[in-house]
Coordinates of C-alpha atoms in Angstrom, one line a residue:
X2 CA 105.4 125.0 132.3
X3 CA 102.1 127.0 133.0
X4 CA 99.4 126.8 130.6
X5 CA 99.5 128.6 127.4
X6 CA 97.2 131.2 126.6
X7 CA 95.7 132.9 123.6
X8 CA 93.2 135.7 124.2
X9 CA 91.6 137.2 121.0
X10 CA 94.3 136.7 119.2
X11 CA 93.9 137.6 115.2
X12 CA 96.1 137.2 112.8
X13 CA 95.9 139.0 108.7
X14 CA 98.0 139.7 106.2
X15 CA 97.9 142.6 104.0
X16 CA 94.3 143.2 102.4
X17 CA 92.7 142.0 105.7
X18 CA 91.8 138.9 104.8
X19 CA 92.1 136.9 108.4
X20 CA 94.0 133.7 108.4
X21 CA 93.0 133.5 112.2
X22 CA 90.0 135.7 113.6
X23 CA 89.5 136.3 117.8
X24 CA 91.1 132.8 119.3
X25 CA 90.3 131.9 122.7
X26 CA 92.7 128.8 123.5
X27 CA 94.9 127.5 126.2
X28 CA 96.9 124.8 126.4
X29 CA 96.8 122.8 129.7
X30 CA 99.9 122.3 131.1
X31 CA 101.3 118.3 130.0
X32 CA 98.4 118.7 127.6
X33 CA 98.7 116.9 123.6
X34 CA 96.9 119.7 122.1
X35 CA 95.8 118.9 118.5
X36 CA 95.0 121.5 116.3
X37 CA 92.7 119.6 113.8
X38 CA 91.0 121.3 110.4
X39 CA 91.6 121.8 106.6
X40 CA 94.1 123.2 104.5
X41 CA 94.0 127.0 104.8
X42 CA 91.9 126.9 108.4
X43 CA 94.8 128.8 110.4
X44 CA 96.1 126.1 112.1
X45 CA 99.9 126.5 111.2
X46 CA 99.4 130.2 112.0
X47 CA 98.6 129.5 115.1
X48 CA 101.2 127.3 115.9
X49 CA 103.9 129.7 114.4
X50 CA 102.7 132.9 116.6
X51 CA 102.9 130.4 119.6
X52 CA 106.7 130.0 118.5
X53 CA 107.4 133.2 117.9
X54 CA 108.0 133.1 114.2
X55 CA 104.9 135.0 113.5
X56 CA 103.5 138.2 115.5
X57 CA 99.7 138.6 116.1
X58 CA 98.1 141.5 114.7
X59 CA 96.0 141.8 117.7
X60 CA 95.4 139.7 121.0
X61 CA 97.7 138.4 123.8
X62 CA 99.8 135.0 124.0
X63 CA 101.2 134.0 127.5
X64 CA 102.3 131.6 129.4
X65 CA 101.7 131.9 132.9
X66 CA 101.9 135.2 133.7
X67 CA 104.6 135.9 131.7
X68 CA 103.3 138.1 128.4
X69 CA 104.9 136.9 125.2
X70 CA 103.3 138.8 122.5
X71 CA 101.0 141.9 122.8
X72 CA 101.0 144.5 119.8
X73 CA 99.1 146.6 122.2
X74 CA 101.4 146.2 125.2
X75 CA 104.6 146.5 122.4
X76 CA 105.5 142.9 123.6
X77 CA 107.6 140.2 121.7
X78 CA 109.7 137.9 123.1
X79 CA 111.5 135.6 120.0
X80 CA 111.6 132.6 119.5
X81 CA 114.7 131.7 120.9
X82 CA 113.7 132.9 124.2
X83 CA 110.5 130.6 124.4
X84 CA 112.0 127.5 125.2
X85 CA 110.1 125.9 123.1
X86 CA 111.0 123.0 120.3
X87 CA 109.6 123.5 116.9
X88 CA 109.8 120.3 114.5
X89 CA 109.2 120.8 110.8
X90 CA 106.9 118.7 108.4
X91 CA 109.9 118.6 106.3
X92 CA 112.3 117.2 109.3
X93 CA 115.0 120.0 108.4
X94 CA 118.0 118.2 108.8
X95 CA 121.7 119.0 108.4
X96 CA 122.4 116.3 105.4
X97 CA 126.5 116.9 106.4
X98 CA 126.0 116.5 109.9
X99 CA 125.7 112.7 111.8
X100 CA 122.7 111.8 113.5
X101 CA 124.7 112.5 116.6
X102 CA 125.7 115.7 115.4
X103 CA 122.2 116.9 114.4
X104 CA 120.7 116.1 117.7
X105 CA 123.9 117.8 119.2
X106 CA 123.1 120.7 117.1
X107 CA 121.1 123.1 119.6
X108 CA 122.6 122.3 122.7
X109 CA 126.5 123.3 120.9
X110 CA 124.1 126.6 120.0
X111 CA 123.6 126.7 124.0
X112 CA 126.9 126.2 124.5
X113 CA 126.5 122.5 126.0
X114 CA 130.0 121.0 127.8
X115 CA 131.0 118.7 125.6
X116 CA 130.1 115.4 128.3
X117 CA 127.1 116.7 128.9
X118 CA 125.9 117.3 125.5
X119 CA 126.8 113.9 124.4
X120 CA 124.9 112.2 127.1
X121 CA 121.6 114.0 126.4
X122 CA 121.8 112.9 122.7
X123 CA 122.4 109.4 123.4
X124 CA 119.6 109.9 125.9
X125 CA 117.1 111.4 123.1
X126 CA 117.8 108.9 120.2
X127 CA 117.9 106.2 123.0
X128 CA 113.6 107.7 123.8
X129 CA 113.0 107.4 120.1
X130 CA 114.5 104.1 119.2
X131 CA 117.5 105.3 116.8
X132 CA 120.1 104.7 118.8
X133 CA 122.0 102.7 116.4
X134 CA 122.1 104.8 113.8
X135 CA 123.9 107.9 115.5
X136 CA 126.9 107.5 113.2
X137 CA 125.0 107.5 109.9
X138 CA 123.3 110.2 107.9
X139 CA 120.5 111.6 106.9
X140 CA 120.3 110.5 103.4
X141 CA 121.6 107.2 104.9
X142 CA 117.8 106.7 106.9
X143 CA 114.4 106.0 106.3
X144 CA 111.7 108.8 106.6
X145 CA 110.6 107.3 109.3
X146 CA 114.1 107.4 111.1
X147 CA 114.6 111.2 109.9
X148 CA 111.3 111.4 111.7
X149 CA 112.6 110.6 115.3
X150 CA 115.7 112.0 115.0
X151 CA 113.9 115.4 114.0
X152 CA 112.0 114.7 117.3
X153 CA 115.2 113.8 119.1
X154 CA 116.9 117.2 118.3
X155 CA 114.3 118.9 119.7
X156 CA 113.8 116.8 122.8
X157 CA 117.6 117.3 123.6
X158 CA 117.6 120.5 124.6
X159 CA 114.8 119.4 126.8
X160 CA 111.9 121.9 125.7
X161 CA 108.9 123.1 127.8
X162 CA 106.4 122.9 124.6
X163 CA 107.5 120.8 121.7
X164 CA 105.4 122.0 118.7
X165 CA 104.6 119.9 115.5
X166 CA 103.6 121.2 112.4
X167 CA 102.1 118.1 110.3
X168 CA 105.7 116.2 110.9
X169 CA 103.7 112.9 110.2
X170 CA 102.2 113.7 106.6
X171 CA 104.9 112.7 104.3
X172 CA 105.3 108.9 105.9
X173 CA 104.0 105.9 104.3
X174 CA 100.9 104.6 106.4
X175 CA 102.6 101.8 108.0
X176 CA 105.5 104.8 109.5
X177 CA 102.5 107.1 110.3
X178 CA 100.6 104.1 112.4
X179 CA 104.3 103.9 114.3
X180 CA 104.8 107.3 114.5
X181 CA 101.3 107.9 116.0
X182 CA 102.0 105.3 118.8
X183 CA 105.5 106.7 119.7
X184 CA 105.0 110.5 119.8
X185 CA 102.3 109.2 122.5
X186 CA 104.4 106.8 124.2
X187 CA 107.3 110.0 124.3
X188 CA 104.2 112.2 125.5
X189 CA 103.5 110.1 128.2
X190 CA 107.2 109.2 129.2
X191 CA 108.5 113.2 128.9
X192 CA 105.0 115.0 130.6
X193 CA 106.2 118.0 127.8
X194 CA 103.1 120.2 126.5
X195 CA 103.0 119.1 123.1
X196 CA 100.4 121.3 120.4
X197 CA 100.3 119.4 117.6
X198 CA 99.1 120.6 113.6
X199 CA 97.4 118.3 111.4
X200 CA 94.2 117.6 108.7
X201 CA 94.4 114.3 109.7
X202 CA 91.2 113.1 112.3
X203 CA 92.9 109.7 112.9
X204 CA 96.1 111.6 114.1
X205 CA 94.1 113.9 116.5
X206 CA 91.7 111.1 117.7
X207 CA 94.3 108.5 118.0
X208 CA 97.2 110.9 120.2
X209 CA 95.6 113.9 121.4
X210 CA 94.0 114.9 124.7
X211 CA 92.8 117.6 124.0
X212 CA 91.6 118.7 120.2
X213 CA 90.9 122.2 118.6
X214 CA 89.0 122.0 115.6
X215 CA 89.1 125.2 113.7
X216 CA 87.7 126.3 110.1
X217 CA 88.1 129.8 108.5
X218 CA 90.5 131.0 111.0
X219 CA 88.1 130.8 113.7
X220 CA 87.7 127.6 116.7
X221 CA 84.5 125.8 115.8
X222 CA 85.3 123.5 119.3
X223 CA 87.5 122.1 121.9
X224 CA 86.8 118.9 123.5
X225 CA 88.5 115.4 124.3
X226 CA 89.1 113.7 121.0
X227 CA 86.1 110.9 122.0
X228 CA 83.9 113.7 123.5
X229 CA 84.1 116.2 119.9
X230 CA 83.4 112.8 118.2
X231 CA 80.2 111.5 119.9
X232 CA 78.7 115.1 120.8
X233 CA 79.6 117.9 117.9
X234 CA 79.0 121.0 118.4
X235 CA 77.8 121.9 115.3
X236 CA 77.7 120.4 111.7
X237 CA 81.2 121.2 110.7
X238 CA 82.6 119.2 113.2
X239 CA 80.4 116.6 112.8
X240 CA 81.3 116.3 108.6
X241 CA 84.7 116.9 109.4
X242 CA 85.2 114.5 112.6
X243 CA 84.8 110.6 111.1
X244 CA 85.7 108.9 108.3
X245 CA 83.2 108.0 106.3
X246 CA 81.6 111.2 107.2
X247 CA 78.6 111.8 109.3
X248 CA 75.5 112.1 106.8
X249 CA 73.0 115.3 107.7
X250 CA 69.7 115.2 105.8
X251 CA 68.5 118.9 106.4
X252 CA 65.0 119.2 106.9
X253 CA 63.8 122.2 105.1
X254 CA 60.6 123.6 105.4
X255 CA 58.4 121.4 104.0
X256 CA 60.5 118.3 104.7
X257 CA 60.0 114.9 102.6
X258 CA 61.5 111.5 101.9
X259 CA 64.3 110.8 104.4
X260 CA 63.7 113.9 106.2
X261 CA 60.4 113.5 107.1
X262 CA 60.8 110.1 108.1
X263 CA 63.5 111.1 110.5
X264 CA 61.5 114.2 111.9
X265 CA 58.7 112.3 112.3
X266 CA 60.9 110.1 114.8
X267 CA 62.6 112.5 116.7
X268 CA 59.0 114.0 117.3
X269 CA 57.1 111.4 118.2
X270 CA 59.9 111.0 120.8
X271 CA 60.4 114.6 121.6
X272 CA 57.3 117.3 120.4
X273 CA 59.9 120.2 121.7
X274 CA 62.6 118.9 119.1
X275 CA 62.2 121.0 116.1
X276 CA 65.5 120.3 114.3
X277 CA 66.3 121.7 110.9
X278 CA 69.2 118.7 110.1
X279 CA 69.7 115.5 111.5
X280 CA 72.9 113.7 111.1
X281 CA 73.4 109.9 111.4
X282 CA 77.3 108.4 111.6
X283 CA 77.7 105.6 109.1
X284 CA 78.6 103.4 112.0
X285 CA 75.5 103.8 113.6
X286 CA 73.5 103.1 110.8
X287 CA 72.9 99.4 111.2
X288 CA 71.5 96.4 108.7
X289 CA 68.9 93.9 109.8
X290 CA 66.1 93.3 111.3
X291 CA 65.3 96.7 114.4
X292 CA 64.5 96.8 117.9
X293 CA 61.3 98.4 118.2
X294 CA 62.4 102.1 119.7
X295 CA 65.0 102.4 116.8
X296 CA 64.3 104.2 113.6
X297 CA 63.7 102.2 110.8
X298 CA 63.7 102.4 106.7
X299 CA 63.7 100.2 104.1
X300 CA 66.6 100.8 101.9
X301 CA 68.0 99.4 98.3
X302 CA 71.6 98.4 98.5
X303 CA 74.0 99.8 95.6
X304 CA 77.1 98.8 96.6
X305 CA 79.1 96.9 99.3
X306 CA 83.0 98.0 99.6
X307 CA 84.9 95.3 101.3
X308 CA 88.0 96.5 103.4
X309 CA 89.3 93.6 105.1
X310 CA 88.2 94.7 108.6
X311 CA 84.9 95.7 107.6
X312 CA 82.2 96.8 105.2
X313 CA 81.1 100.2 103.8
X314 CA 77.8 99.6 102.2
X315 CA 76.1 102.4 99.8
X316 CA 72.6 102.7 100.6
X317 CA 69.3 104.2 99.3
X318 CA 66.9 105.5 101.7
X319 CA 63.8 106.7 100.3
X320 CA 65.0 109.7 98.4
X321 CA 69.1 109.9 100.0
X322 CA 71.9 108.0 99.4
X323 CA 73.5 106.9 102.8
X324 CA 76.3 105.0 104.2
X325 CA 76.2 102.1 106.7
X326 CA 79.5 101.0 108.3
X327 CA 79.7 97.3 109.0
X328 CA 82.8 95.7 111.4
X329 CA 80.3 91.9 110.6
X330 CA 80.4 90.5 106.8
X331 CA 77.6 91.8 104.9
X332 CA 75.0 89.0 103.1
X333 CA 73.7 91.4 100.8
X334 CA 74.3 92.0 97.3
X335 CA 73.5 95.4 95.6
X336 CA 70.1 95.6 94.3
X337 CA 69.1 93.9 97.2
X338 CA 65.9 95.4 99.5
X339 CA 66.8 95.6 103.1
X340 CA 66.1 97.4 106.3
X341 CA 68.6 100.1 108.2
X342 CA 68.0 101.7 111.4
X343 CA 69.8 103.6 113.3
X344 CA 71.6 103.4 116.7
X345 CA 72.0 107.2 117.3
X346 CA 70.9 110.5 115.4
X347 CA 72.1 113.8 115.9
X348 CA 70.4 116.7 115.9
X349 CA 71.4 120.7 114.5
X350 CA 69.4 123.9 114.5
X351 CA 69.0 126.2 111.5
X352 CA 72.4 127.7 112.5
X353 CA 74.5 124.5 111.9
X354 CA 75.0 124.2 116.2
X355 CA 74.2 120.7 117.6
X356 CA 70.9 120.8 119.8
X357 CA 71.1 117.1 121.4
X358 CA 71.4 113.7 119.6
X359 CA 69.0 110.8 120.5
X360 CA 70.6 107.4 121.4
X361 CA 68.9 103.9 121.5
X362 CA 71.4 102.9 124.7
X363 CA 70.3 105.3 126.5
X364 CA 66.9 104.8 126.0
X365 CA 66.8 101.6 126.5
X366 CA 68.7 101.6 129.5

């Protein structure tokens, strides 16, 4: 299938209130196209007018050349005539029908022979690992097994675009982790387009080639999931994108404490840089002892959170409380006096928009 395009396309409802404003996107052909933000951003909107299920109030959607919705051209093409799947958060199956049978459900809609429909089920529950289970119900599996065979009905019928609205939210984090690594694996093994709704970062970083971030209705940037996370385009997306979240210290105009420390830095490295926030990543705040062209605090230590796998550590620099992520044990204690610096800072204008970052690796190299 071409690409997928949206071209100013604005969605409101009633008092004009927009629950998507002016959206440039498309959708690479064999792209997994995440559509990442917060509750209320616009992100299941936009998925549903790429279905069909919901009109735009203006703008264009196409694929290829082919025009699927235009208010202005008096175009709508339903749902039904997309050729695209559509799987629900809340799976949506039929609790009196088999497994079988609910896979087999859309292609007896298309009118399937009877041979033929069979063998693509068996085929589909076969690509999701739930083979065995095509004689029992719904209320007979597990979420995570109502899951695939939600994603099994609508690879069936073979789809162009398989669209996911947050199908992964009400599993357990143990199904979620598996979920995550087979709707990548089926990805890879199908080539289908796949646009993909969640609030979840790990989700979009972890399965995604391609993310959308959006807030208020509107695209704040659209990257690779590694390239959004180590270059931001502006401090949404950097606060949004990480877990725990990026810290930015805004500078003000007469900056102290942290802030002047930091601008201090980035000037004595740059006398052009005239940043109004800088934003340092948790992980690249590190403990100990610092090479000479880092920058460098002492800091008190309030608490250290162990996770197994590594340490979050609640710091106090100066006048802001930071965090420091740790993948090493931590010897320190709260109360304890120790020095941070940091491996990479980031850097926004007065407008929230990233200006550059500054990174010790690269200096150093």
């Amino acid at each position: 299938m071409p690409n997928i395009t949206l071209s100013g396309v604005s969605k409101s409802y009633g008092g004009g209130d927009h629950a998507v404003r002016n959206l440039d996107l498309v959708v690479p052909d064999g792209a997994f196209m995440c559509l990442l933000g917060p509750s209320g951003c616009g992100k299941t909107t936009t998925l549903r007018m790429i279905a069909g299920l919901e009109q735009p109030t203006t703008g264009t959607i196409a694929v290829g050349g082919r025009t699927l919705d235009s208010v202005e051209q008096g175009i709508y093409v339903p749902p039904e005539k997309r050729a695209m799947g559509l799987v629900f958060q809340n799976y949506a199956l039929w609790p009196h029908l088999s497994v079988r049978e609910n896979v087999e459900f859309g292609l007896r809609m298309r009118k399937v022979p009877g041979p033929e429909r069979r063998s693509r089920a068996a085929e589909a529950l076969k690509m999701v690992h739930v083979e065995t289970a095509m004689d029992r119900y719904p209320s007979q599996l597990s979420g995570g097994q109502q899951q695939r065979v939600a994603l099994a009905r609508m690879l069936a019928v073979n789809p162009a675009v398989l669209l996911l609205d947050e199908p992964l939210s009400n599993l357990d984090a143990r199904l979620r982790l598996e979920m995550r690594a087979e709707l990548k694996r089926i990805h890879e093994e199908s080539g289908a387009t796949i646009v993909f709704v969640t609030h979840d970062q790990l989700e979009a970083l972890t399965m995604a080639t391609d993310v959308a971030v959006m807030s208020d209705g509107e695209l704040q940037q659209l990257a690779a999931p590694m390239e959004m996370y180590a270059r931001p385009a502006n401090r949404f997306v950097a606060e949004f994108v990480g877990s725990p979240p990026m810290a930015i210290v805004d500078a003000g105009p007469a900056p102290a404490g942290l802030a002047a420390s930091l601008l201090r830095f980035v000037r004595s490295r740059d006398t052009r840089a005239v940043p109004a926030a800088v934003g340092i990543r948790p992980e690249a705040l590190r403990l100990g002892a610092p090479p000479g062209s880092a920058w460098s605090e002492e800091a008190l230590v309030e608490a250290v959170l162990p996770a197994g796998s590594s340490w979050t550590v609640r710091l106090r620099v100066l006048d802001t409380e930071l965090y420091a992520l740790s993948y090493t044990p931590v010897r320190a204690a709260p109360g304890d006096v120790i020095t941070c610096w940091a491996e990479q800072l980031h850097l926004f204008d007065a407008d929230g928009s990233r200006i550059s970052s500054w990174d010790r690796s690269e200096v150093s190299a």
